[in-house]
C-alpha positions as MATLAB code, in Angstrom:
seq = 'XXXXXXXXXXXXXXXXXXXXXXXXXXXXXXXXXXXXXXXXXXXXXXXXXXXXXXXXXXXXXXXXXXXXXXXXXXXXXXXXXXXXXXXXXXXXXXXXXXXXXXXXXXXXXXXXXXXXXXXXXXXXXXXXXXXXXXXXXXXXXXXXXXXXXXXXXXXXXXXXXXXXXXXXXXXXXXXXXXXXXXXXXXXXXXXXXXXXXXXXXXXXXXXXXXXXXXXXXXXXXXXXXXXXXXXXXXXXXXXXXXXXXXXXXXXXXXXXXXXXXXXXXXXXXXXXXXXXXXXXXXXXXXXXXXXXXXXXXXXXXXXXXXXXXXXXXXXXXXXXXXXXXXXXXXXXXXXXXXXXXXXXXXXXXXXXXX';
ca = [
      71.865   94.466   82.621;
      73.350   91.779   84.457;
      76.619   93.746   85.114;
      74.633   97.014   85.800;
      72.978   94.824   88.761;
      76.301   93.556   89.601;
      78.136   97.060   90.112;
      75.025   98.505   91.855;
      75.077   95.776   94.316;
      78.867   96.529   94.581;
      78.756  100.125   95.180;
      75.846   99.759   97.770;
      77.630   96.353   99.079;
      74.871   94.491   99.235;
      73.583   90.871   97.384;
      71.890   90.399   94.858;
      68.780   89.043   96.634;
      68.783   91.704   98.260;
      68.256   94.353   95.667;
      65.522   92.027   94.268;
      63.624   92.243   97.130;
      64.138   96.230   97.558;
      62.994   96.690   94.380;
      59.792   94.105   94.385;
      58.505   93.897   97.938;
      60.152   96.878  100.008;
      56.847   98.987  101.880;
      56.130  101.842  103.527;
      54.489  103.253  106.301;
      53.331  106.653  106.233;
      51.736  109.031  108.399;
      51.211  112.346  109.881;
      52.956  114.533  112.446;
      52.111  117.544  114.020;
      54.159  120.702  113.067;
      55.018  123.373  115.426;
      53.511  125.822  112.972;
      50.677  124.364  112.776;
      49.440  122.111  110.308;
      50.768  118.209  110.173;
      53.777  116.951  108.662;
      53.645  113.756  106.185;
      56.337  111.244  107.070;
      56.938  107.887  104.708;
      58.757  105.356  106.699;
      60.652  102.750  105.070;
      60.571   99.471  106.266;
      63.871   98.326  107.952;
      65.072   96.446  104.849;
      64.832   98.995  102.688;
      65.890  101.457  104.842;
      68.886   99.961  105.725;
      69.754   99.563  101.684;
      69.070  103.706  101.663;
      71.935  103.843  104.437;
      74.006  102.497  102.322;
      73.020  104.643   98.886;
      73.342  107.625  101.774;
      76.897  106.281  102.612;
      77.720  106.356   98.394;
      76.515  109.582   97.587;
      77.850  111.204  100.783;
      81.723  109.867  100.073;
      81.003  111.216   96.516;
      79.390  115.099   97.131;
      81.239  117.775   98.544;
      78.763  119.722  100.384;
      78.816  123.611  100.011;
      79.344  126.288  102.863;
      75.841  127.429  103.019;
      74.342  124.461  103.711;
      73.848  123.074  106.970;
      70.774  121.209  106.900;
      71.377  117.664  106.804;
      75.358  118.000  107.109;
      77.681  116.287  109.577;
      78.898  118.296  112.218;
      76.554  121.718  111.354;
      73.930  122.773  113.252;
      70.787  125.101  113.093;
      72.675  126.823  116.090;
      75.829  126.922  112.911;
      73.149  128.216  110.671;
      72.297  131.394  112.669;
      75.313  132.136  113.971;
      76.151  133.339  110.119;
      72.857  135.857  110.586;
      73.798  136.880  114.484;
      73.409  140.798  114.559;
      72.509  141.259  110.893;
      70.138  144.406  111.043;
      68.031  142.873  108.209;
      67.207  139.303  108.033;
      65.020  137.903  105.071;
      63.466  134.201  106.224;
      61.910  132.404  103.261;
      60.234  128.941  103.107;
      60.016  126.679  100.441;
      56.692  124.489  100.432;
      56.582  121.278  100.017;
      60.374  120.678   99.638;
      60.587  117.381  100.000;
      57.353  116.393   97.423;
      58.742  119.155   94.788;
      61.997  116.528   94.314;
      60.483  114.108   92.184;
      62.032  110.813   90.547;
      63.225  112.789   87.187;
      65.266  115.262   89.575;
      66.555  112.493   91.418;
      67.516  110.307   88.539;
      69.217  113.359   86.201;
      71.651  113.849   89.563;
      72.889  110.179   89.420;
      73.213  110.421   85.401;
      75.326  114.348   86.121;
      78.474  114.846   88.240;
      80.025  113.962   90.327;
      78.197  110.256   90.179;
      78.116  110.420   85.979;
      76.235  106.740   86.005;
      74.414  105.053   83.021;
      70.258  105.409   83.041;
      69.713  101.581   84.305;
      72.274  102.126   86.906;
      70.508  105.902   87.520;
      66.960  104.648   87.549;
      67.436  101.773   89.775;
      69.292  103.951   92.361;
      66.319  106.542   91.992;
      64.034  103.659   92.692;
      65.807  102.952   95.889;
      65.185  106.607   97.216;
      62.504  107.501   95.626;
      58.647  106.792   96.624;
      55.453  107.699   94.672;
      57.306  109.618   92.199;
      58.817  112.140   94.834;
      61.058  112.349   97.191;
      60.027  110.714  100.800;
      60.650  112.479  103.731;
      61.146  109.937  106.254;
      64.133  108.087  103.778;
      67.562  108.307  105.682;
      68.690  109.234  101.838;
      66.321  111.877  101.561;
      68.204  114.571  103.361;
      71.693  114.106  101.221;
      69.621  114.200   97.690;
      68.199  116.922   98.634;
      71.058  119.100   99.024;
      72.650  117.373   96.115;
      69.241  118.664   93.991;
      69.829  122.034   95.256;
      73.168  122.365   94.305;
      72.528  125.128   91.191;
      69.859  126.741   93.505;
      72.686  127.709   95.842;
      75.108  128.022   93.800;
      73.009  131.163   92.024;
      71.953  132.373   95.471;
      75.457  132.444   97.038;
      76.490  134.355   93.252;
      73.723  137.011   94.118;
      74.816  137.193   98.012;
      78.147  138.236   96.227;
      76.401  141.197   93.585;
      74.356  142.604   96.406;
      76.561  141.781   99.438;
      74.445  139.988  101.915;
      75.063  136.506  103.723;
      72.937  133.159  102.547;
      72.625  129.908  103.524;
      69.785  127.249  103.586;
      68.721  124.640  106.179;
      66.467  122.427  104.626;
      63.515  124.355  102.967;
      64.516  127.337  104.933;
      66.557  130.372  103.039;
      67.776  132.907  104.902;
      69.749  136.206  103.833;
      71.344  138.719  106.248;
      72.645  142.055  105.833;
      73.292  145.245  107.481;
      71.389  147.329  105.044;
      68.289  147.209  103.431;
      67.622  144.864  100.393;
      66.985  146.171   97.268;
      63.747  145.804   95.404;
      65.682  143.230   93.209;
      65.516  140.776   96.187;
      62.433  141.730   98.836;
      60.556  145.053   99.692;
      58.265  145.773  102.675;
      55.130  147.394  102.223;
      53.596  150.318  105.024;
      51.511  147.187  106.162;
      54.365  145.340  106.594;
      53.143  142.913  103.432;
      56.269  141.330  102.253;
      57.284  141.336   98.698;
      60.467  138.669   96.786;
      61.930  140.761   94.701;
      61.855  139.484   91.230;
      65.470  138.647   90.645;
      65.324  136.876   93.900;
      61.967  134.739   93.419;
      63.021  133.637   89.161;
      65.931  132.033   90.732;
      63.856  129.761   93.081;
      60.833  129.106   90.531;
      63.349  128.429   87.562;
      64.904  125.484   89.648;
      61.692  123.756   90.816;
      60.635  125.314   94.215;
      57.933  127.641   95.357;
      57.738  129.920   97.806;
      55.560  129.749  100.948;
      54.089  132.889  101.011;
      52.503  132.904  104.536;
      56.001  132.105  106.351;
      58.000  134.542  104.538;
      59.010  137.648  106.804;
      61.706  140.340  106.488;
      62.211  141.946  109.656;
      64.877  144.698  110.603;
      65.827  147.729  113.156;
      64.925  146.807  116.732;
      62.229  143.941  115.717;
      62.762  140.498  116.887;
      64.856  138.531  114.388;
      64.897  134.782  113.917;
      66.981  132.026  112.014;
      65.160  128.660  111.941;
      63.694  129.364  115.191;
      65.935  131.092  117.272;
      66.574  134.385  118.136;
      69.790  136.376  116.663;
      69.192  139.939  117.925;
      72.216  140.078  120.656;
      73.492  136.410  120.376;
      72.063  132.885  119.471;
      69.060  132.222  121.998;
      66.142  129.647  122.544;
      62.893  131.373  122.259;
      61.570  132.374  125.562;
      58.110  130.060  125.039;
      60.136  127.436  124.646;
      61.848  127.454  127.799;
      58.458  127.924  129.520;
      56.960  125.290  127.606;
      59.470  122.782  129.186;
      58.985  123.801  132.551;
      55.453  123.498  132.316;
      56.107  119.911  130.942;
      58.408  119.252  133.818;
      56.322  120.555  136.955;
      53.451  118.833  135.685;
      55.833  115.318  135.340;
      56.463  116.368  139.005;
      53.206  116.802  140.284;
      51.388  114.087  138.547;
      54.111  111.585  137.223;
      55.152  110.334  133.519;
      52.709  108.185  133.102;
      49.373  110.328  133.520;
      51.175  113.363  131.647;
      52.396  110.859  128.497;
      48.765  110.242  128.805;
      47.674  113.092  128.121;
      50.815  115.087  126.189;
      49.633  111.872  123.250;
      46.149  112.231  123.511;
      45.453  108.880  124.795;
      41.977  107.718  126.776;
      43.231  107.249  130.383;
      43.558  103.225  130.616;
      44.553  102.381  134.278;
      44.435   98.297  133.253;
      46.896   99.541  130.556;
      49.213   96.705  130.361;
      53.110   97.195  132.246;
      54.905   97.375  128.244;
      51.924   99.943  126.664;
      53.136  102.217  130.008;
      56.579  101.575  129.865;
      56.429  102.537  126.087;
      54.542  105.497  126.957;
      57.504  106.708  129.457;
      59.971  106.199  127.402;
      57.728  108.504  124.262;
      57.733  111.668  127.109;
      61.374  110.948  128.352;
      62.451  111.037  124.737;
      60.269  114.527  124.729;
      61.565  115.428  127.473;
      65.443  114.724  126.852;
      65.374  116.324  123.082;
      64.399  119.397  124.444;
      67.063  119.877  127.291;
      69.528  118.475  124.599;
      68.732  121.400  122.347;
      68.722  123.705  125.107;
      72.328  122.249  126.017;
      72.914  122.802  122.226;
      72.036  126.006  121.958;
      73.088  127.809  125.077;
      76.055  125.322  126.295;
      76.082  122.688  129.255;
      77.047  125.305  131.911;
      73.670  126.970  131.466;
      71.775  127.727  134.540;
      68.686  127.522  133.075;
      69.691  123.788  131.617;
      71.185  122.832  134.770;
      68.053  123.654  136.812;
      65.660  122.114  134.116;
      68.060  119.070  134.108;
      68.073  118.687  138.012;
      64.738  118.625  137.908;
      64.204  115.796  135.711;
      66.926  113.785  137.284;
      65.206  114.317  140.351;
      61.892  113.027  138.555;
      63.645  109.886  137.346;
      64.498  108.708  140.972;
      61.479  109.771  142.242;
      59.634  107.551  139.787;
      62.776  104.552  140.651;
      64.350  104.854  137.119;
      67.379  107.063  137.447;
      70.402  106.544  135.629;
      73.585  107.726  136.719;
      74.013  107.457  132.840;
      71.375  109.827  131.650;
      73.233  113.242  131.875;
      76.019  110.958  128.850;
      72.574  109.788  127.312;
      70.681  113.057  126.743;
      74.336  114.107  125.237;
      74.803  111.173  123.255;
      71.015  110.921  121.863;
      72.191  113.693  119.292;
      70.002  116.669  117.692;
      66.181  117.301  119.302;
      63.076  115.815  117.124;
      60.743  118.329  116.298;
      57.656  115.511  116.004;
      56.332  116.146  119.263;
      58.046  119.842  119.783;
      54.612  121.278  119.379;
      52.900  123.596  122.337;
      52.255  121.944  125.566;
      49.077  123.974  126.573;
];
């Protein structure tokens, strides 16, 4: 045992001590988040040792997997804006979602992939690295490991999806718990039919493959759409070319001419839900500020994301903030490099404004 502890600590590069106290005293925090779709979200937060010892079982298992072509969630340098441009223009889009994705990867799963290729380790060695990443018995969604594990898992499910996209000749790929298939003619019954009442139907072939390897399907947000109907790929639209829902953009400039009118404090107020506190000490405001300028700057960075930097509708939105910032005495001439730099939107807050 004592060498198992000594190569785990080697491949993670981390001491000793350190593993102990991962292992024995490591907490989280957990909580809930709104969803855009409704409904909330459950997020476990590790604490910052622990979660810096799952950066580094992220950095191992990374260097070791070779991620596949249809899968973008999660992977370096792909996008969802990369995910739907495979699906731009297909007359027939399928858009499944698999509940619970996260909780349906339990410890077992987990463990067998560190005991299989390409990691091929011995059970101590397997179970302490499943301990690591793993949290009530499941898979934690909040765990910078999570994401990578999670494609590793659904290796074979992919593998037997992209194998069927071959037979029937239609496009796949898979962002997270989303599955998408494209095509420019109808699907047979095999994979999804559409009712007169437009009740969707997985075709059996289709739905063994996802039940056999551990997932079910979320019913209520499956939809096959096709002809002239509106067509999305993890929310945006792929009719003509990639594009930002239209809600969305009127969401933001809602969000913005209210920041205008009223400033960021009174609106990050309210946007949170908080009782108006005007004794509100200066750090609970300026933490409030920054919470609606993060808002706020995820939102034009996915717009700048989606549609490009030279977009008139992002340059006008972005304007507009910039010209909030000085008005409120906090402008940056940094902040056009920051909102670039900050990376990929977070969808915590992304609910509806009104």
């Amino acid at each position: 045992m004592r060498n198992y502890k000594n190569f785990i600590c080697y491949i993670l590069d981390i001491k000793e001590n350190t593993l102990d106290n991962v292992l024995t005293k490591s907490k989280y925090h957990t909580f809930k988040v709104p969803k855009r779709s409704g409904g909330y979200r459950k997020i476990s937060a590790p604490d910052d040792r622990l979660k810096w010892v799952q950066e580094k079982l992220n950095n191992y298992i990374t260097k070791k997997y070779e991620f596949l072509e249809c899968q973008y969630g999660f992977v370096k340098g792909k996008s969802i804006v990369d995910n739907a441009k495979v699906h731009n223009k297909a007359k027939y889009i399928l858009n499944i979602d698999l509940k619970d994705f996260f909780p349906s990867i339990h410890f077992g799963r987990v463990r067998g992939i560190f005991m299989s290729e390409p990691f091929n380790l011995p059970n101590y060695v397997a179970t302490t690295l499943s301990k690591i990443a793993c949290y009530h018995n499941e898979l934690p969604q909040g765990s910078p490991c999570s994401p990578t594990i999670s494609n590793i898992v659904c290796y074979s499910l992919d593998k037997q999806l992209l194998n069927l996209s071959e037979k029937y000749d239609f496009n796949y790929t898979r962002y997270a718990d989303d599955i998408t298939l494209s095509s420019n003619r109808p699907f047979p019954k095999e994979i999804v039919t559409r009712t007169q009442d437009n009740y969707v139907i997985i075709g059996n072939r289709l739905r063994s493959i996802i039940e056999k390897q551990g997932f079910t399907i979320n019913e209520k947000k499956t939809n096959y759409s096709w002809n002239n109907e509106r067509k999305e790929v993890t929310g945006l639209i792929v009719n003509e070319k990639v594009n930002i829902k239209k809600v969305y953009l009127k969401q933001l400039r809602a969000l913005l001419n209210r920041c205008e009118k009223d400033g960021l404090y009174s609106i990050a107020l309210y946007y949170f839900k908080k009782e108006k506190d005007y004794n509100c000490s200066s750090n609970k405001r300026d933490n409030l500020i920054l919470e609606i300028r993060k808002v706020i700057e995820g939102r034009l960075n996915f717009i700048a994301m989606v549609r490009g930097n030279e977009d008139l509708v992002y340059q006008k939105y972005l304007k507009q903030y910039l010209d909030i910032l000085h008005q409120e005495n906090i402008y940056s001439v940094n902040i056009k490099k920051k909102i670039f730099d900050d990376g990929f939107y977070d969808d915590v807050y992304d609910e509806e404004y009104y």
